[in-house]
Amino acid sequence: MDPNNMQMRMQEIQQSESFSDVLGKILSGKAGYKPVIEKRQEILMCKMCMTPLLIQKQKFCHECGKKMEYSAG
Ligand SMILES: [Zn+2]
């Protein structure tokens, strides 16, 4: 695991959060308003590199190739 790569991932996540802020500002005309995004399904992430998976219960991480493990049910 490359720590620099991890840092980049964190930046990507922060950027996506600020995008949400901008979207809220556009929708409401107010800063800091968070748009309500309907959560249809839980977003699963790779435990190794924290990459959000493209599809539910993907067998392998498309970023690092780590085999995904899911608890039964
Ligand atoms: Zn991964």
CSV table of N, CA and C and ligand atoms in Angstrom, one decimal:
chain,number,residue,atom,x,y,z
A,1,MET,N,0.9,-1.2,0.0
A,1,MET,CA,0.0,0.0,0.0
A,1,MET,C,0.9,1.2,0.0
A,2,ASP,N,0.7,2.1,-1.0
A,2,ASP,CA,1.5,3.3,-1.1
A,2,ASP,C,0.8,4.4,-0.4
A,3,PRO,N,1.4,5.0,0.6
A,3,PRO,CA,0.7,6.1,1.4
A,3,PRO,C,0.4,7.3,0.6
A,4,ASN,N,1.2,7.5,-0.5
A,4,ASN,CA,0.9,8.7,-1.3
A,4,ASN,C,-0.4,8.4,-2.1
A,5,ASN,N,-0.6,7.2,-2.5
A,5,ASN,CA,-1.8,6.8,-3.2
A,5,ASN,C,-3.0,7.0,-2.3
A,6,MET,N,-2.9,6.6,-1.0
A,6,MET,CA,-3.9,6.8,0.0
A,6,MET,C,-4.3,8.2,0.1
A,7,GLN,N,-3.3,9.1,0.1
A,7,GLN,CA,-3.6,10.5,0.3
A,7,GLN,C,-4.4,11.0,-0.9
A,8,MET,N,-4.0,10.5,-2.1
A,8,MET,CA,-4.8,10.9,-3.3
A,8,MET,C,-6.2,10.5,-3.2
A,9,ARG,N,-6.5,9.3,-2.7
A,9,ARG,CA,-7.8,8.8,-2.5
A,9,ARG,C,-8.6,9.8,-1.6
A,10,MET,N,-8.0,10.2,-0.5
A,10,MET,CA,-8.6,11.0,0.5
A,10,MET,C,-9.0,12.4,-0.2
A,11,GLN,N,-8.1,12.9,-1.0
A,11,GLN,CA,-8.3,14.1,-1.7
A,11,GLN,C,-9.5,14.0,-2.7
A,12,GLU,N,-9.6,12.8,-3.3
A,12,GLU,CA,-10.7,12.6,-4.2
A,12,GLU,C,-12.1,12.6,-3.5
A,13,ILE,N,-12.0,12.0,-2.3
A,13,ILE,CA,-13.3,11.9,-1.4
A,13,ILE,C,-13.6,13.3,-1.0
A,14,GLN,N,-12.6,14.1,-0.6
A,14,GLN,CA,-12.9,15.5,-0.2
A,14,GLN,C,-13.4,16.3,-1.3
A,15,GLN,N,-12.9,16.1,-2.5
A,15,GLN,CA,-13.4,16.8,-3.7
A,15,GLN,C,-14.8,16.5,-4.0
A,16,SER,N,-15.2,15.2,-3.8
A,16,SER,CA,-16.6,14.8,-4.1
A,16,SER,C,-17.5,15.4,-3.1
A,17,GLU,N,-17.0,15.6,-1.8
A,17,GLU,CA,-17.8,16.3,-0.8
A,17,GLU,C,-18.1,17.7,-1.1
A,18,SER,N,-17.0,18.4,-1.6
A,18,SER,CA,-17.2,19.8,-1.9
A,18,SER,C,-18.1,20.0,-3.1
A,19,PHE,N,-18.0,19.0,-4.0
A,19,PHE,CA,-19.0,19.0,-5.1
A,19,PHE,C,-20.4,19.0,-4.6
A,20,SER,N,-20.7,18.2,-3.6
A,20,SER,CA,-22.0,18.1,-3.0
A,20,SER,C,-22.4,19.5,-2.4
A,21,ASP,N,-21.4,20.2,-1.8
A,21,ASP,CA,-21.7,21.5,-1.2
A,21,ASP,C,-22.1,22.5,-2.3
A,22,VAL,N,-21.3,22.4,-3.4
A,22,VAL,CA,-21.6,23.3,-4.6
A,22,VAL,C,-23.0,23.0,-5.1
A,23,LEU,N,-23.3,21.8,-5.2
A,23,LEU,CA,-24.6,21.4,-5.8
A,23,LEU,C,-25.7,21.9,-4.8
A,24,GLY,N,-25.5,21.8,-3.6
A,24,GLY,CA,-26.5,22.3,-2.6
A,24,GLY,C,-26.6,23.8,-2.7
A,25,LYS,N,-25.5,24.5,-2.9
A,25,LYS,CA,-25.6,26.0,-3.1
A,25,LYS,C,-26.4,26.4,-4.3
A,26,ILE,N,-26.2,25.7,-5.4
A,26,ILE,CA,-26.9,25.9,-6.6
A,26,ILE,C,-28.4,25.7,-6.4
A,27,LEU,N,-28.7,24.6,-5.8
A,27,LEU,CA,-30.1,24.2,-5.6
A,27,LEU,C,-30.9,25.1,-4.7
A,28,SER,N,-30.2,25.5,-3.6
A,28,SER,CA,-30.9,26.3,-2.5
A,28,SER,C,-30.6,27.8,-2.5
A,29,GLY,N,-29.5,28.1,-3.2
A,29,GLY,CA,-29.1,29.5,-3.1
A,29,GLY,C,-28.4,29.9,-1.8
A,30,LYS,N,-28.2,28.9,-1.0
A,30,LYS,CA,-27.5,29.1,0.3
A,30,LYS,C,-26.3,28.2,0.4
A,31,ALA,N,-25.3,28.8,1.0
A,31,ALA,CA,-24.1,28.0,1.2
A,31,ALA,C,-24.3,27.0,2.4
A,32,GLY,N,-23.7,25.9,2.3
A,32,GLY,CA,-23.7,24.9,3.4
A,32,GLY,C,-25.0,24.0,3.4
A,33,TYR,N,-25.9,24.3,2.5
A,33,TYR,CA,-27.1,23.4,2.3
A,33,TYR,C,-26.7,22.1,1.7
A,34,LYS,N,-27.0,21.0,2.3
A,34,LYS,CA,-26.7,19.7,1.8
A,34,LYS,C,-27.9,19.1,1.1
A,35,PRO,N,-27.8,18.9,-0.2
A,35,PRO,CA,-28.9,18.3,-0.8
A,35,PRO,C,-29.2,16.9,-0.3
A,36,VAL,N,-30.4,16.5,-0.2
A,36,VAL,CA,-30.8,15.2,0.3
A,36,VAL,C,-30.7,14.2,-0.9
A,37,ILE,N,-29.7,13.4,-0.8
A,37,ILE,CA,-29.5,12.4,-1.8
A,37,ILE,C,-30.1,11.1,-1.3
A,38,GLU,N,-31.0,10.6,-2.1
A,38,GLU,CA,-31.7,9.3,-1.7
A,38,GLU,C,-30.7,8.2,-1.7
A,39,LYS,N,-30.6,7.5,-0.6
A,39,LYS,CA,-29.7,6.3,-0.6
A,39,LYS,C,-30.4,5.1,-0.9
A,40,ARG,N,-30.3,4.6,-2.1
A,40,ARG,CA,-31.0,3.4,-2.5
A,40,ARG,C,-30.3,2.2,-2.0
A,41,GLN,N,-29.0,2.3,-2.0
A,41,GLN,CA,-28.2,1.1,-1.6
A,41,GLN,C,-26.9,1.5,-1.0
A,42,GLU,N,-26.4,0.7,-0.1
A,42,GLU,CA,-25.2,1.0,0.6
A,42,GLU,C,-24.0,0.9,-0.4
A,43,ILE,N,-23.2,1.9,-0.3
A,43,ILE,CA,-22.0,1.9,-1.2
A,43,ILE,C,-20.9,1.1,-0.5
A,44,LEU,N,-20.5,0.0,-1.2
A,44,LEU,CA,-19.4,-0.8,-0.6
A,44,LEU,C,-18.1,-0.3,-1.1
A,45,MET,N,-17.1,-0.4,-0.2
A,45,MET,CA,-15.8,0.1,-0.6
A,45,MET,C,-14.7,-1.0,-0.3
A,46,CYS,N,-13.7,-1.0,-1.1
A,46,CYS,CA,-12.6,-1.9,-0.9
A,46,CYS,C,-11.9,-1.5,0.4
A,47,LYS,N,-11.7,-2.6,1.2
A,47,LYS,CA,-11.0,-2.4,2.5
A,47,LYS,C,-9.5,-2.0,2.3
A,48,MET,N,-9.0,-2.4,1.2
A,48,MET,CA,-7.5,-2.1,1.0
A,48,MET,C,-7.3,-0.7,0.5
A,49,CYS,N,-8.0,-0.2,-0.5
A,49,CYS,CA,-7.7,1.1,-1.1
A,49,CYS,C,-8.9,2.0,-1.0
A,50,MET,N,-10.0,1.6,-0.4
A,50,MET,CA,-11.1,2.5,-0.1
A,50,MET,C,-11.8,2.9,-1.4
A,51,THR,N,-11.6,2.2,-2.5
A,51,THR,CA,-12.2,2.6,-3.7
A,51,THR,C,-13.7,2.1,-3.7
A,52,PRO,N,-14.7,3.0,-4.0
A,52,PRO,CA,-16.0,2.5,-4.1
A,52,PRO,C,-16.2,1.5,-5.2
A,53,LEU,N,-16.9,0.4,-4.9
A,53,LEU,CA,-17.1,-0.6,-5.9
A,53,LEU,C,-18.1,-0.1,-7.0
A,54,LEU,N,-17.9,-0.6,-8.2
A,54,LEU,CA,-18.8,-0.2,-9.3
A,54,LEU,C,-20.1,-0.9,-9.2
A,55,ILE,N,-20.1,-2.1,-8.8
A,55,ILE,CA,-21.3,-2.9,-8.8
A,55,ILE,C,-21.4,-3.5,-7.4
A,56,GLN,N,-22.6,-3.8,-7.0
A,56,GLN,CA,-22.9,-4.5,-5.7
A,56,GLN,C,-22.2,-5.9,-5.6
A,57,LYS,N,-21.5,-6.1,-4.6
A,57,LYS,CA,-20.8,-7.4,-4.3
A,57,LYS,C,-19.9,-7.8,-5.5
A,58,GLN,N,-19.2,-6.9,-6.0
A,58,GLN,CA,-18.1,-7.1,-7.0
A,58,GLN,C,-17.1,-8.1,-6.4
A,59,LYS,N,-16.7,-9.0,-7.2
A,59,LYS,CA,-15.8,-10.1,-6.6
A,59,LYS,C,-14.4,-9.6,-6.3
A,60,PHE,N,-13.9,-8.7,-7.2
A,60,PHE,CA,-12.6,-8.2,-7.0
A,60,PHE,C,-12.6,-6.7,-7.1
A,61,CYS,N,-11.7,-6.0,-6.4
A,61,CYS,CA,-11.5,-4.6,-6.5
A,61,CYS,C,-11.0,-4.3,-7.9
A,62,HIS,N,-11.6,-3.3,-8.6
A,62,HIS,CA,-11.1,-3.0,-9.9
A,62,HIS,C,-9.8,-2.1,-9.8
A,63,GLU,N,-9.6,-1.5,-8.6
A,63,GLU,CA,-8.4,-0.7,-8.5
A,63,GLU,C,-7.2,-1.5,-8.1
A,64,CYS,N,-7.3,-2.3,-7.0
A,64,CYS,CA,-6.1,-2.9,-6.5
A,64,CYS,C,-6.1,-4.5,-6.7
A,65,GLY,N,-7.3,-5.0,-7.1
A,65,GLY,CA,-7.4,-6.4,-7.4
A,65,GLY,C,-7.6,-7.2,-6.1
A,66,LYS,N,-7.8,-6.6,-5.0
A,66,LYS,CA,-8.1,-7.3,-3.7
A,66,LYS,C,-9.4,-8.1,-3.9
A,67,LYS,N,-9.4,-9.3,-3.4
A,67,LYS,CA,-10.6,-10.1,-3.5
A,67,LYS,C,-11.5,-9.6,-2.4
A,68,MET,N,-12.8,-9.4,-2.8
A,68,MET,CA,-13.8,-8.9,-1.8
A,68,MET,C,-14.4,-10.0,-1.0
A,69,GLU,N,-14.6,-9.7,0.2
A,69,GLU,CA,-15.3,-10.7,1.1
A,69,GLU,C,-16.5,-10.1,1.7
A,70,TYR,N,-17.6,-10.8,1.7
A,70,TYR,CA,-18.8,-10.2,2.2
A,70,TYR,C,-19.4,-11.2,3.2
A,71,SER,N,-19.9,-10.7,4.3
A,71,SER,CA,-20.5,-11.5,5.3
A,71,SER,C,-21.8,-12.1,4.7
A,72,ALA,N,-22.2,-13.2,5.1
A,72,ALA,CA,-23.4,-13.9,4.6
A,72,ALA,C,-24.6,-13.1,4.9
A,73,GLY,N,-25.5,-13.0,3.9
A,73,GLY,CA,-26.8,-12.3,4.1
A,73,GLY,C,-26.9,-11.1,3.4
B,1,ZN,ZN,-8.9,-2.0,-3.8
